[in-house]
Amino acid sequence: MDTLEVKSQWSSGLITRDSEPQGLKPGVLNSTGGAAETAHSQGRRVRKGLKTSIFALLISVVICPVPSTAQIDQIKTGTGLGVEKVRIAVPDFKPSTADTGNADLLRTFNTTLFNDLSYAGIFDVVSKSFYPLTVPGSPQEIQLDAWGNPPPNAAMVAFGNLGKTGDDLAVQGWLFDVKNPTSPQVLGKQYREKATTDNARLIAHKFADEIIFRIGGGIPGVAESKIVYISGRTGHKEVWMMDYDGQSQTQITKMGAIALSPRLSPDGSRIAYTLLGKNGVELSMYSLELNKQVTFPRFSGTTQTAAWSPDGLKLAFSSSMRGDPEIFIADASGANPRRVTANRGGNSSPVFNPKTGAQIAFVSGRTGLPQIYTSDVDGTNLQRMTNTGYAVSPSWSPNGQFLAFAWKRNYGPGAPGGQDIYVMDIASKQWVQLTHESGVNDYPSWSPDGRHIVFESTREGGTQIWTMLADGSQQRKLTSGGHNQQPCWSFK
Amino acid sequence: MIGRRDSSILFATLVFALMLVTAGCGKKPQPVTPPPPPVLAPTASITANPNSIDKGGSVELQWRTGNATSATIDGLGQVDLIGSKTVTPTDSTTYRLVAKGPDGQTSESTVRVTVNTPTPQHGEEPVSLTDQQWFEQNVKDVYFDYDSYDLNASGQQAVAADAKALAQKPGWKITVQGHCDERGSTEYNLTLGDERATAVKNALVAAGVDASRIQTRSFGKEQPFCTESNDACWQQNRRGHFVLSGH
């Protein structure tokens, strides 16, 4: 277990109102029982790490109300419910040289580090208005009591200094455990790069990821991860890439046609995407190492929605090369396509289980409106995951346990509700709704640490890219200007 | 001054004339300067060959003028004094050649070219239509129900008519584009567009159109015909759209 953990709702702070244990269906109890072993073994690890106040992210995925259990009329789920998040103070880093260029670099660095830790999902970042007047720039300057007592009442302090000397930028950063005065240092890091704003941001991301790795149960942070997406801001839909926080938005392809559904390879070297051009709808491959298109075989029919296997050796995609749109799995070169599905009605949007590489989830319209299915990569063990409405765009969580997808649950003319992002526990098929009836929300994609989901939403007019924690909290917009859609988070 | 001289000349002339009249009696007439020769009237003639054509056909006009300094033909403007020109009138036309002499005298000649407009037969349009226009008028798009790629009743009628039209143009190749409305996911709509295009192709093939003439393309919801968010607009966007891709 290296990423998300599931806890039963009983220990993770699920709040049900007017509910009674007997009101729950046995199936619900069984499913939480199934997760108990996970939670139990997790508990041992968490206890081991308690010395340094490690709290793992907990997601409670619980329960769709079953009609016969009308007693349950309100359910709350969330990240770390019932678990205290680590309270961390992040005072601004101080200048270590007298260079006039320090001010801009410090502003970028401090903002980036503060945001990275605020959005990490495992911290309660202390508001800066509670900080002592003297801010430390080095271990000699810190007064642990001033941070550990109210008003900051912090458990951890991340602090340090930054200085520009000529073209060089040097950063020293520390993480101190305020409640452990005899040996407070948890982390001490030094960074040296060329003095640019981008590097100030990069160093902040690296330091944030170190802190998140130490405090977040050994799960690497995502501050250095990337998001590929489609933007139409040049007048054509092209593949773009940005940092996980929406910074450094960069155009990748310049095809002058319609690019769609970009997927970054696990090693981050290639982007497979769909190209709608004069040859119809086909798969296309862009190399980020060569900075150009690389050859990929052209199949007949509409071929689209490529997804990488976790080892980077296979691609799953949808193609009508043999008539109906079916799911195929081929080598990453496009060679040896093998058909996985065979049914009337379209199949699209496959994704591999990133934990095992042995299953896929995909969308199929075999019964009418599209629904989410899973199967083994050879097409056996077919499971229908959704049973109503319009369900599309599955994304499989890094730990293999959850599917995020877009669902218009109440479907039909005049039906209430919008299209929202949901997360489903695969074993129990219990789901939880993460966005709530604000525009059309689609195309969720898990972050590599399983703590975040990026998605597209029309809630503010125009399609833009948003992120949120995997419990639906801390929703924030990453893009603006033009239409931006179909985000895909990098594998690491 | 000039007037006085003029009047004295006039007076002299009158006297001279009187003398002539009186002297002429019984006497040989005196020789006189002959009047200037009369200016010859211009001539014009124009012919058309043939003078009856079908619509879209062409006619050779030939014309010839005599004693003219300039010639015009109505509708063609200034022309050579002798010449020919090929014209393609769209309607029956009378061509009038006007020859103008040096003294302003004119002469005309006309020829009428009759353009026969055939009564449109079933499926046969006036030849003046471009192929593209003919295609658009006769090969009509097929519309679909929501989230469906099955041909509904009106869709089947449309395909039947399309197949008949295509049977008259066996050399033409077409592309069927599958389009979807804005609702639902980008990716699933690309499969739906593919299925719509394929459904139209299959129906055409079943109605006798050679499969090798038909390409299919999905556009999903990427190139809508109508961009409003309402039922009427969505219906416009759920279609199999025909494009003439070669002929």
XYZ file of C-alpha atoms in Angstrom:
739
model
C 0.000 0.000 0.000
C 1.844 3.019 -1.159
C -0.876 5.457 -1.859
C -4.434 5.892 -0.797
C -5.938 4.079 2.071
C -9.495 3.283 2.721
C -10.851 3.210 6.174
C -14.211 2.063 7.170
C -16.571 4.870 7.823
C -16.771 3.998 11.485
C -13.242 5.019 12.278
C -12.795 7.743 9.751
C -15.355 10.174 10.898
C -18.287 9.396 8.690
C -21.253 11.270 9.929
C -24.617 9.814 9.306
C -27.626 11.481 10.677
C -30.720 9.629 11.735
C -29.076 6.390 10.835
C -29.031 3.151 12.690
C -26.703 0.238 12.171
C -29.568 -2.046 11.202
C -30.545 0.455 8.544
C -27.467 -0.446 6.556
C -27.653 -3.262 4.141
C -25.446 -6.258 4.814
C -23.615 -5.536 1.594
C -22.442 -2.249 2.959
C -21.169 -3.859 6.130
C -19.409 -6.547 4.174
C -17.667 -4.080 1.985
C -16.395 -2.055 4.883
C -15.390 -5.293 6.513
C -13.373 -6.061 3.431
C -11.543 -2.833 3.828
C -10.953 -3.456 7.507
C -7.918 -5.591 6.930
C -6.366 -2.841 4.911
C -7.175 -0.321 7.573
C -5.856 -2.618 10.239
C -2.483 -3.225 8.687
C -2.379 0.414 7.867
C -3.014 1.177 11.474
C 0.175 -0.611 12.477
C 2.189 1.432 10.071
C 0.553 4.636 11.141
C 1.238 3.844 14.787
C 4.858 3.223 13.931
C 5.041 6.605 12.359
C 3.143 8.447 15.038
C 6.344 9.612 16.639
C 6.739 12.089 13.839
C 3.060 12.808 13.706
C 2.474 11.056 10.449
C -1.070 10.933 9.349
C -1.866 9.286 6.137
C -4.551 10.633 3.927
C -7.755 8.856 4.496
C -10.566 8.790 2.142
C -13.862 7.467 3.147
C -15.765 6.241 0.246
C -19.089 5.362 1.482
C -22.440 4.288 0.477
C -24.985 5.254 -1.958
C -28.212 5.393 -0.024
C -30.163 2.289 -0.819
C -33.848 2.939 -1.319
C -34.885 0.577 1.445
C -32.637 2.298 3.935
C -34.397 5.583 4.021
C -33.140 6.180 7.520
C -29.880 7.452 6.086
C -30.550 10.875 4.753
C -27.206 12.519 5.072
C -23.734 11.241 4.598
C -20.475 13.066 4.849
C -17.253 11.812 3.514
C -13.910 13.444 3.302
C -10.182 13.518 3.520
C -8.900 12.647 6.933
C -12.226 12.928 8.665
C -11.658 11.990 12.255
C -7.920 12.324 11.766
C -6.021 15.419 12.702
C -4.058 16.950 9.878
C -0.541 18.023 10.674
C -0.543 21.665 11.631
C 2.351 23.298 9.844
C 3.621 26.869 9.790
C 5.366 28.091 6.656
C 6.962 31.484 7.366
C 8.420 33.342 4.397
C 12.020 32.459 3.632
C 14.490 35.242 4.350
C 17.091 36.724 1.990
C 20.589 35.394 2.631
C 22.422 37.835 0.374
C 22.102 41.541 -0.338
C 21.321 41.049 -4.039
C 18.528 43.275 -5.356
C 17.149 40.346 -7.365
C 16.186 38.514 -4.186
C 12.813 40.202 -3.757
C 11.215 38.768 -6.928
C 12.692 35.327 -6.409
C 11.576 35.249 -2.774
C 8.053 36.273 -3.706
C 7.799 33.439 -6.233
C 9.437 30.917 -3.919
C 7.369 31.769 -0.851
C 4.061 31.787 -2.718
C 4.834 28.484 -4.405
C 5.935 26.701 -1.224
C 2.961 27.988 0.759
C 0.515 26.879 -1.954
C 2.166 23.479 -2.427
C 1.791 22.676 1.262
C -1.690 24.199 1.486
C -2.969 22.045 -1.371
C -1.094 18.884 -0.416
C -4.128 17.543 1.384
C -2.285 16.414 4.505
C -1.593 19.707 6.265
C -3.457 22.285 8.199
C -1.345 25.285 7.216
C -1.332 27.922 9.933
C -2.512 31.323 8.782
C 0.339 33.792 8.505
C -1.450 36.269 10.745
C -0.748 33.959 13.705
C 3.021 33.890 13.174
C 5.494 35.416 15.644
C 7.042 38.709 14.643
C 10.513 37.278 14.322
C 10.698 34.831 11.479
C 13.648 32.433 11.398
C 15.922 32.151 8.379
C 18.155 29.490 9.908
C 18.053 26.988 12.808
C 19.953 29.398 15.064
C 17.130 31.906 14.802
C 14.131 29.721 15.591
C 12.347 29.872 18.913
C 10.417 26.642 19.120
C 8.103 27.808 21.872
C 6.943 30.788 19.889
C 5.730 28.408 17.146
C 4.546 25.532 19.248
C 2.333 27.541 21.571
C -0.820 29.407 20.615
C -1.576 31.358 18.609
C 0.333 29.450 15.903
C 0.131 26.200 17.815
C 2.066 24.524 15.035
C 3.432 20.995 15.103
C 5.883 21.674 12.290
C 7.667 24.718 10.922
C 9.159 24.902 7.445
C 11.600 27.790 7.133
C 14.843 28.832 5.507
C 16.596 31.374 3.375
C 17.168 32.216 -0.258
C 19.937 34.236 -1.819
C 21.010 35.270 -5.284
C 24.722 35.651 -5.922
C 25.514 36.670 -9.466
C 23.712 34.123 -11.649
C 23.380 31.593 -8.872
C 20.420 31.002 -6.654
C 20.989 29.198 -3.348
C 18.214 28.000 -1.050
C 18.466 26.407 2.368
C 15.339 24.916 3.878
C 14.541 23.138 7.136
C 11.602 21.324 8.589
C 11.460 21.351 12.375
C 9.270 19.304 14.694
C 8.336 21.951 17.206
C 7.169 19.449 19.822
C 10.498 17.661 19.938
C 12.941 20.258 21.355
C 15.827 17.844 21.897
C 16.028 16.844 18.258
C 13.728 19.118 16.299
C 15.221 18.813 12.810
C 13.208 16.532 10.541
C 14.677 17.790 7.308
C 17.476 20.051 6.111
C 18.008 20.640 2.391
C 20.169 22.815 0.163
C 19.499 23.712 -3.455
C 21.577 25.554 -6.017
C 20.337 26.506 -9.485
C 20.630 29.292 -12.004
C 18.823 32.337 -10.673
C 15.552 32.338 -12.612
C 11.958 32.644 -11.547
C 11.266 29.175 -12.944
C 14.036 27.741 -10.809
C 12.753 29.524 -7.698
C 9.445 27.810 -8.369
C 11.137 24.477 -9.077
C 13.147 24.568 -5.834
C 9.982 25.392 -3.866
C 8.274 22.364 -5.481
C 11.224 20.111 -4.649
C 11.357 21.244 -1.031
C 7.577 20.903 -0.692
C 7.744 17.363 -2.082
C 10.470 16.483 0.459
C 8.251 17.691 3.290
C 5.188 15.900 1.926
C 7.183 12.692 1.500
C 8.374 12.819 5.121
C 5.086 13.784 6.718
C 2.702 12.094 4.294
C 3.498 8.479 5.053
C 6.269 8.066 2.519
C 4.111 8.923 -0.454
C 5.946 11.231 -2.867
C 4.289 14.607 -3.306
C 3.054 15.840 -6.663
C 4.457 19.371 -6.644
C 6.867 18.463 -9.451
C 4.246 16.602 -11.499
C 2.772 17.794 -14.789
C -0.637 17.967 -16.381
C -1.138 17.606 -20.124
C -4.361 18.960 -21.556
C -6.036 20.377 -24.643
C -6.266 24.100 -25.169
C -7.970 25.940 -27.997
C -6.473 29.311 -27.150
C -4.486 29.522 -30.405
C -7.614 28.949 -32.477
C -6.861 25.243 -32.863
C -7.149 22.547 -30.257
C -3.569 21.587 -29.445
C -1.828 19.590 -26.721
C -0.484 21.769 -23.904
C 1.373 20.978 -20.711
C 1.590 22.786 -17.374
C 2.846 22.328 -13.847
C 0.410 20.676 -11.447
C -0.512 24.107 -10.029
C -1.343 25.668 -13.403
C 1.986 27.480 -13.821
C 4.249 27.307 -16.891
C 1.506 26.611 -19.421
C 3.282 25.540 -22.612
C 2.029 24.597 -26.049
C 3.326 21.195 -27.191
C 1.792 20.361 -30.572
C 1.295 22.659 -33.531
C -0.791 20.510 -35.847
C -3.360 23.105 -36.844
C -6.106 20.467 -36.635
C -8.075 19.146 -33.658
C -5.986 17.393 -30.994
C -7.830 15.543 -28.221
C -7.361 13.180 -25.265
C -3.637 13.572 -24.497
C -2.013 10.925 -22.294
C 1.508 11.236 -20.951
C 3.562 8.027 -20.921
C 4.606 6.673 -17.491
C 8.211 7.814 -18.023
C 7.017 11.235 -19.176
C 8.814 10.991 -22.524
C 5.874 10.747 -24.909
C 2.323 11.979 -25.288
C -0.198 9.777 -27.059
C -3.190 11.750 -28.266
C -6.075 11.736 -30.715
C -5.814 13.806 -33.869
C -8.894 14.754 -35.876
C -7.488 15.920 -39.191
C -7.850 15.373 -42.886
C -7.270 11.646 -42.450
C -10.092 11.304 -39.964
C -9.699 10.433 -36.298
C -6.406 8.712 -35.597
C -3.839 8.241 -32.872
C -0.782 10.403 -32.843
C 2.421 10.317 -30.821
C 4.581 13.233 -29.709
C 8.056 12.809 -28.254
C 8.969 15.289 -25.534
C 12.585 14.168 -25.839
C 12.810 14.878 -29.572
C 10.274 17.713 -29.401
C 8.466 16.443 -32.462
C 5.859 14.071 -33.774
C 7.013 10.473 -34.069
C 5.529 7.877 -36.354
C 2.571 5.865 -35.208
C 0.620 3.438 -37.381
C -2.582 4.604 -38.920
C -5.538 2.307 -38.447
C -8.658 2.488 -40.539
C -11.820 3.852 -38.996
C -12.069 6.123 -35.992
C -9.159 5.367 -33.646
C -8.842 7.379 -30.442
C -8.443 7.601 -26.650
C -5.091 5.949 -26.059
C -4.083 5.000 -22.499
C -0.715 3.731 -21.296
C -0.164 0.582 -19.317
C 1.749 1.335 -16.088
C 4.928 -0.275 -17.488
C 4.678 1.914 -20.594
C 4.796 -1.117 -22.911
C 1.159 -1.232 -24.016
C -1.499 1.131 -25.245
C -5.216 0.554 -24.889
C -7.444 2.505 -27.255
C -10.762 2.571 -29.071
C -10.928 1.816 -32.780
C -13.557 1.060 -35.403
C -10.929 -0.554 -37.632
C -13.090 -3.667 -37.725
C -16.509 -2.053 -37.828
C -17.906 -1.082 -34.463
C -15.764 1.005 -32.101
C -14.104 -1.597 -29.875
C -11.332 -1.556 -27.276
C -7.951 -2.747 -28.507
C -4.642 -3.246 -26.725
C -1.456 -2.938 -28.768
C 2.248 -2.548 -28.172
C 3.293 1.001 -27.357
C 4.599 1.206 -30.935
C 1.085 0.503 -32.196
C 2.045 -2.969 -33.391
C -0.034 -6.092 -32.765
C -3.416 -4.570 -31.948
C -5.586 -7.122 -30.215
C -9.311 -6.692 -29.778
C -10.619 -6.809 -26.203
C -14.346 -6.106 -26.612
C -16.887 -7.366 -29.125
C -20.359 -5.994 -28.915
C -22.798 -3.770 -30.711
C -22.512 -0.234 -29.402
C -19.478 1.956 -29.006
C -16.607 1.335 -26.606
C -14.163 4.073 -25.749
C -11.924 5.709 -23.152
C -10.063 2.690 -21.749
C -7.647 3.089 -18.829
C -5.387 0.502 -17.238
C -5.417 -0.347 -13.562
C -2.145 1.446 -12.762
C -1.468 -0.811 -9.794
C -1.560 -4.110 -11.650
C -1.703 -3.356 -15.364
C -3.916 -6.426 -15.586
C -7.354 -4.808 -15.820
C -8.907 -2.018 -17.790
C -11.873 0.234 -17.188
C -13.716 1.670 -20.167
C -16.956 3.172 -21.426
C -19.469 1.133 -23.367
C -22.801 1.991 -24.928
C -23.793 -1.668 -25.340
C -26.989 -1.192 -23.343
C -27.850 2.287 -24.605
C -26.501 5.227 -22.686
C -22.790 4.869 -21.910
C -21.799 3.076 -18.698
C -18.508 2.259 -16.994
C -17.195 -1.306 -17.210
C -14.085 -3.104 -16.033
C -12.531 -6.269 -17.391
C -9.243 -8.102 -17.488
C -6.969 -7.034 -20.323
C -8.042 -10.105 -22.320
C -11.700 -9.081 -22.040
C -12.700 -11.665 -19.432
C -14.247 -10.918 -16.023
C -16.412 -8.170 -17.405
C -18.030 -6.082 -14.669
C -20.549 -3.341 -15.158
C -19.782 -0.626 -12.612
C -22.597 1.898 -13.150
C -26.185 0.935 -13.649
C -27.953 4.128 -14.605
C -27.600 7.522 -16.210
C -24.750 8.614 -18.454
C -21.334 7.563 -17.130
C -18.117 8.343 -18.989
C -14.410 9.213 -18.640
C -13.066 6.681 -16.120
C -9.735 7.253 -14.389
C -8.261 4.467 -12.250
C -6.657 5.537 -8.974
C -2.924 4.807 -8.542
C -3.580 2.342 -5.705
C -5.957 0.371 -7.915
C -8.901 0.720 -5.548
C -11.004 3.498 -7.000
C -12.465 4.725 -10.229
C -13.111 8.404 -10.753
C -15.543 9.164 -13.554
C -18.083 11.659 -14.843
C -21.702 10.798 -14.299
C -25.021 12.346 -15.093
C -26.874 10.158 -12.703
C -30.418 11.349 -13.252
C -30.696 11.175 -16.938
C -33.500 12.271 -19.180
C -35.281 15.383 -20.377
C -35.667 17.843 -17.542
C -33.945 15.538 -15.085
C -32.458 17.339 -12.094
C -28.757 17.557 -11.511
C -25.769 18.074 -13.710
C -22.848 15.982 -14.817
C -20.496 15.595 -11.891
C -17.325 13.842 -10.846
C -17.745 10.705 -8.755
C -15.374 8.264 -7.117
C -16.323 4.615 -6.783
C -14.737 1.963 -4.619
C -14.304 -0.851 -7.135
C -14.661 -3.772 -4.753
C -17.936 -2.608 -3.237
C -19.206 -0.358 -6.057
C -19.992 2.260 -3.428
C -19.604 5.747 -4.729
C -19.340 9.299 -3.534
C -20.096 12.496 -5.435
C -17.261 15.041 -5.458
C -18.710 17.958 -7.436
C -22.223 19.212 -7.018
C -24.371 20.356 -9.879
C -22.250 23.211 -11.041
C -21.920 23.071 -14.815
C -20.713 20.047 -16.724
C -17.804 18.348 -14.992
C -15.878 15.746 -16.933
C -12.607 14.014 -17.581
C -11.236 13.371 -14.070
C -7.626 12.235 -13.790
C -5.894 11.096 -10.603
C -2.686 12.638 -9.366
C 0.172 10.149 -8.900
C -0.204 10.309 -5.097
C -3.924 9.569 -5.318
C -4.723 12.611 -3.189
C -5.891 14.894 -5.983
C -8.109 14.794 -9.024
C -7.842 17.170 -11.964
C -10.906 17.609 -14.158
C -12.623 19.932 -16.597
C -15.639 22.022 -15.681
C -17.939 24.524 -17.364
C -19.131 25.951 -14.032
C -17.825 29.436 -14.780
C -18.705 29.462 -18.472
C -16.256 28.097 -20.986
C -14.478 24.848 -20.248
C -11.582 25.201 -17.794
C -9.342 22.872 -15.831
C -9.774 22.512 -12.091
C -8.202 20.440 -9.357
C -9.516 19.246 -6.049
C -8.547 16.892 -3.305
C -9.867 13.400 -3.861
C -12.632 14.072 -1.340
C -13.949 16.990 -3.392
C -12.538 19.747 -1.176
C -10.216 22.605 -2.146
C -11.535 22.940 -5.686
C -9.528 25.509 -7.583
C -9.241 26.630 -11.174
C -5.918 26.221 -12.953
C -6.616 27.700 -16.388
C -8.381 30.672 -17.885
C -8.510 32.112 -21.360
C -9.847 30.096 -24.268
C -11.253 26.632 -23.690
C -9.055 24.183 -21.794
C -10.120 20.576 -21.439
C -9.246 16.890 -21.046
C -6.517 17.133 -18.402
C -4.329 14.112 -17.744
C -2.015 13.995 -14.745
C 1.476 12.594 -15.223
C 2.344 9.192 -13.723
C 4.873 10.766 -11.357
C -18.037 93.570 -91.707
C -18.393 89.995 -92.611
C -22.114 90.543 -92.947
C -21.634 93.235 -95.469
C -19.345 91.102 -97.548
C -21.758 88.182 -97.298
C -24.639 90.330 -98.433
C -22.644 91.668 -101.366
C -21.766 88.092 -102.385
C -25.410 87.146 -102.047
C -26.338 90.111 -104.160
C -23.785 89.153 -106.839
C -24.986 85.586 -106.820
C -28.585 86.638 -107.308
C -27.639 88.853 -110.200
C -25.611 86.092 -111.707
C -28.432 83.654 -111.312
C -30.871 86.070 -112.886
C -28.515 86.491 -115.748
C -28.259 82.729 -116.097
C -31.997 82.322 -116.151
C -32.506 85.039 -118.654
C -29.483 84.050 -120.675
C -30.434 80.376 -120.515
C -33.400 80.803 -122.613
C -32.553 79.375 -125.930
C -28.951 79.102 -125.051
C -26.587 76.152 -124.184
C -26.379 75.663 -120.401
C -23.122 76.679 -118.906
C -21.117 73.786 -117.268
C -21.428 73.691 -113.416
C -19.571 71.948 -110.575
C -21.340 68.567 -109.878
C -22.789 68.100 -106.391
C -20.685 65.957 -104.032
C -21.443 62.245 -104.389
C -24.014 61.009 -101.887
C -22.500 59.216 -98.800
C -23.198 55.491 -98.998
C -25.416 54.170 -96.219
C -23.723 51.673 -93.819
C -24.707 48.055 -94.024
C -24.875 45.444 -91.281
C -25.577 41.781 -91.094
C -25.297 39.292 -88.222
C -25.834 35.560 -88.073
C -25.815 33.007 -85.274
C -24.816 29.419 -85.662
C -26.695 27.577 -84.408
C -29.515 29.867 -83.556
C -31.153 27.438 -81.208
C -29.308 25.826 -78.322
C -29.942 23.945 -75.120
C -29.251 25.712 -71.882
C -25.559 25.816 -71.191
C -24.651 25.477 -74.859
C -22.797 28.075 -76.886
C -23.391 29.936 -80.122
C -21.039 31.503 -82.656
C -22.079 34.970 -83.713
C -20.697 36.260 -87.025
C -21.187 39.769 -88.258
C -20.155 41.984 -91.129
C -20.616 45.667 -91.723
C -20.093 47.908 -94.753
C -19.441 51.627 -95.001
C -19.295 51.804 -91.261
C -16.877 53.489 -88.957
C -17.955 51.640 -85.845
C -20.092 48.696 -84.809
C -21.727 47.672 -81.559
C -23.677 44.632 -80.509
C -26.129 44.988 -77.658
C -24.747 43.253 -74.649
C -21.278 42.935 -76.127
C -20.484 46.625 -76.609
C -18.090 47.933 -79.225
C -16.995 45.208 -81.641
C -14.821 44.872 -84.708
C -16.386 45.886 -88.040
C -16.151 42.299 -89.155
C -15.835 39.610 -86.593
C -17.136 36.627 -84.719
C -17.586 35.674 -81.102
C -18.790 32.690 -79.155
C -21.423 33.396 -76.578
C -23.337 31.270 -74.088
C -26.644 32.948 -73.408
C -28.573 31.578 -70.458
C -31.881 32.764 -71.845
C -33.207 33.346 -75.353
C -31.552 36.507 -76.577
C -31.838 38.857 -79.551
C -28.461 40.149 -80.631
C -28.679 43.540 -82.390
C -25.758 44.705 -84.503
C -25.657 48.450 -85.100
C -23.282 49.794 -87.753
C -22.631 53.510 -87.755
C -21.549 55.365 -90.862
C -19.240 58.375 -91.020
C -22.147 60.792 -91.302
C -23.973 59.315 -88.367
C -26.251 57.148 -90.407
C -26.874 53.776 -88.817
C -27.931 50.390 -89.961
C -29.095 47.489 -87.865
C -29.284 43.742 -88.121
C -30.598 41.348 -85.534
C -30.473 37.673 -84.921
C -32.356 35.775 -82.260
C -30.827 32.887 -80.394
C -33.313 30.599 -78.780
C -32.245 28.835 -75.579
C -34.266 25.731 -74.866
C -34.859 25.112 -71.144
C -35.600 21.432 -70.748
C -38.389 20.410 -68.428
C -36.606 18.969 -65.419
C -36.910 15.213 -65.421
C -36.883 13.337 -62.136
C -33.433 13.615 -60.656
C -32.125 15.543 -63.599
C -31.451 19.154 -63.016
C -30.559 21.864 -65.436
C -27.025 21.295 -66.601
C -26.045 24.749 -65.503
C -26.049 23.577 -61.883
C -22.607 22.856 -60.602
C -21.983 19.327 -59.414
C -21.721 20.637 -55.904
C -25.136 22.284 -56.122
C -26.646 19.145 -57.561
C -25.075 17.119 -54.768
C -26.411 19.385 -52.070
C -29.886 19.411 -53.551
C -30.158 15.695 -54.034
C -28.026 14.007 -51.397
C -29.594 15.151 -48.159
C -28.150 14.776 -44.672
C -29.559 12.182 -42.306
C -30.640 13.231 -38.809
C -30.540 11.100 -35.683
C -32.305 10.811 -32.358
C -30.482 11.549 -29.135
C -27.607 9.190 -28.287
C -28.718 6.963 -31.158
C -27.104 5.770 -34.317
C -30.133 3.825 -35.537
C -31.865 5.333 -38.549
C -35.310 6.552 -37.593
C -38.193 6.656 -40.111
C -37.228 9.980 -41.607
C -33.609 8.919 -41.642
C -34.506 5.830 -43.641
C -36.464 7.940 -46.132
C -33.551 10.292 -46.503
C -31.127 7.457 -47.138
C -33.454 5.902 -49.725
C -33.606 9.182 -51.642
C -29.868 9.652 -51.294
C -29.215 6.187 -52.686
C -31.383 6.951 -55.729
C -29.548 10.188 -56.351
C -26.159 8.548 -55.980
C -27.202 5.836 -58.418
C -27.326 8.532 -61.117
C -23.751 9.570 -60.462
C -21.934 6.277 -60.314
C -18.527 7.921 -60.607
C -18.947 10.121 -57.582
C -17.255 9.333 -54.305
C -18.653 10.616 -51.052
C -17.691 10.996 -47.416
C -20.259 10.549 -44.670
C -19.411 12.669 -41.631
C -20.899 11.632 -38.303
C -21.746 14.569 -36.035
C -23.134 14.794 -32.508
C -24.648 17.442 -30.304
C -22.674 19.112 -27.535
C -24.023 16.992 -24.704
C -21.956 14.166 -23.305
C -18.264 13.471 -23.420
C -15.890 14.407 -26.201
C -14.605 10.865 -26.490
C -17.868 8.972 -26.374
C -19.292 11.341 -28.960
C -16.446 10.463 -31.322
C -17.527 6.822 -31.156
C -21.141 7.859 -31.608
C -20.238 9.974 -34.636
C -18.356 7.007 -36.062
C -21.364 4.758 -35.544
C -23.691 7.285 -37.179
C -21.474 7.593 -40.233
C -21.177 3.818 -40.468
C -24.937 3.372 -40.073
C -25.557 5.730 -42.983
C -22.942 3.987 -45.087
C -24.387 0.569 -44.348
C -27.873 1.748 -45.261
C -26.611 3.195 -48.544
C -24.782 -0.023 -49.354
C -27.917 -2.007 -48.562
C -29.749 0.278 -50.993
C -27.287 -0.596 -53.731
C -24.567 2.029 -53.500
C -21.112 0.555 -53.999
C -19.310 0.519 -50.638
C -16.031 1.540 -52.249
C -17.546 4.909 -53.084
C -18.250 5.753 -49.447
C -15.787 6.914 -46.804
C -16.795 7.573 -43.220
C -15.450 10.151 -40.787
C -16.406 10.926 -37.224
C -16.368 14.502 -36.024
C -17.938 13.809 -32.642
C -19.060 17.138 -31.262
C -16.009 18.959 -32.592
C -17.540 20.775 -35.575
C -21.154 21.575 -34.788
C -23.406 23.124 -37.430
C -25.190 25.140 -34.802
C -23.740 26.404 -31.527
C -26.720 27.249 -29.386
C -27.730 25.095 -26.461
C -31.287 24.157 -27.313
C -33.219 21.241 -28.741
C -33.509 22.661 -32.245
C -29.808 23.276 -32.448
C -28.906 19.893 -30.992
C -31.098 18.190 -33.591
C -29.220 20.067 -36.324
C -25.968 18.706 -34.964
C -26.989 15.047 -34.701
C -26.494 14.049 -38.297
C -24.787 12.131 -40.988
C -23.503 14.880 -43.262
C -22.602 14.149 -46.880
C -19.579 15.610 -48.586
C -18.758 15.146 -52.277
C -15.173 13.977 -52.060
C -14.421 13.060 -55.668
C -15.965 12.887 -59.127
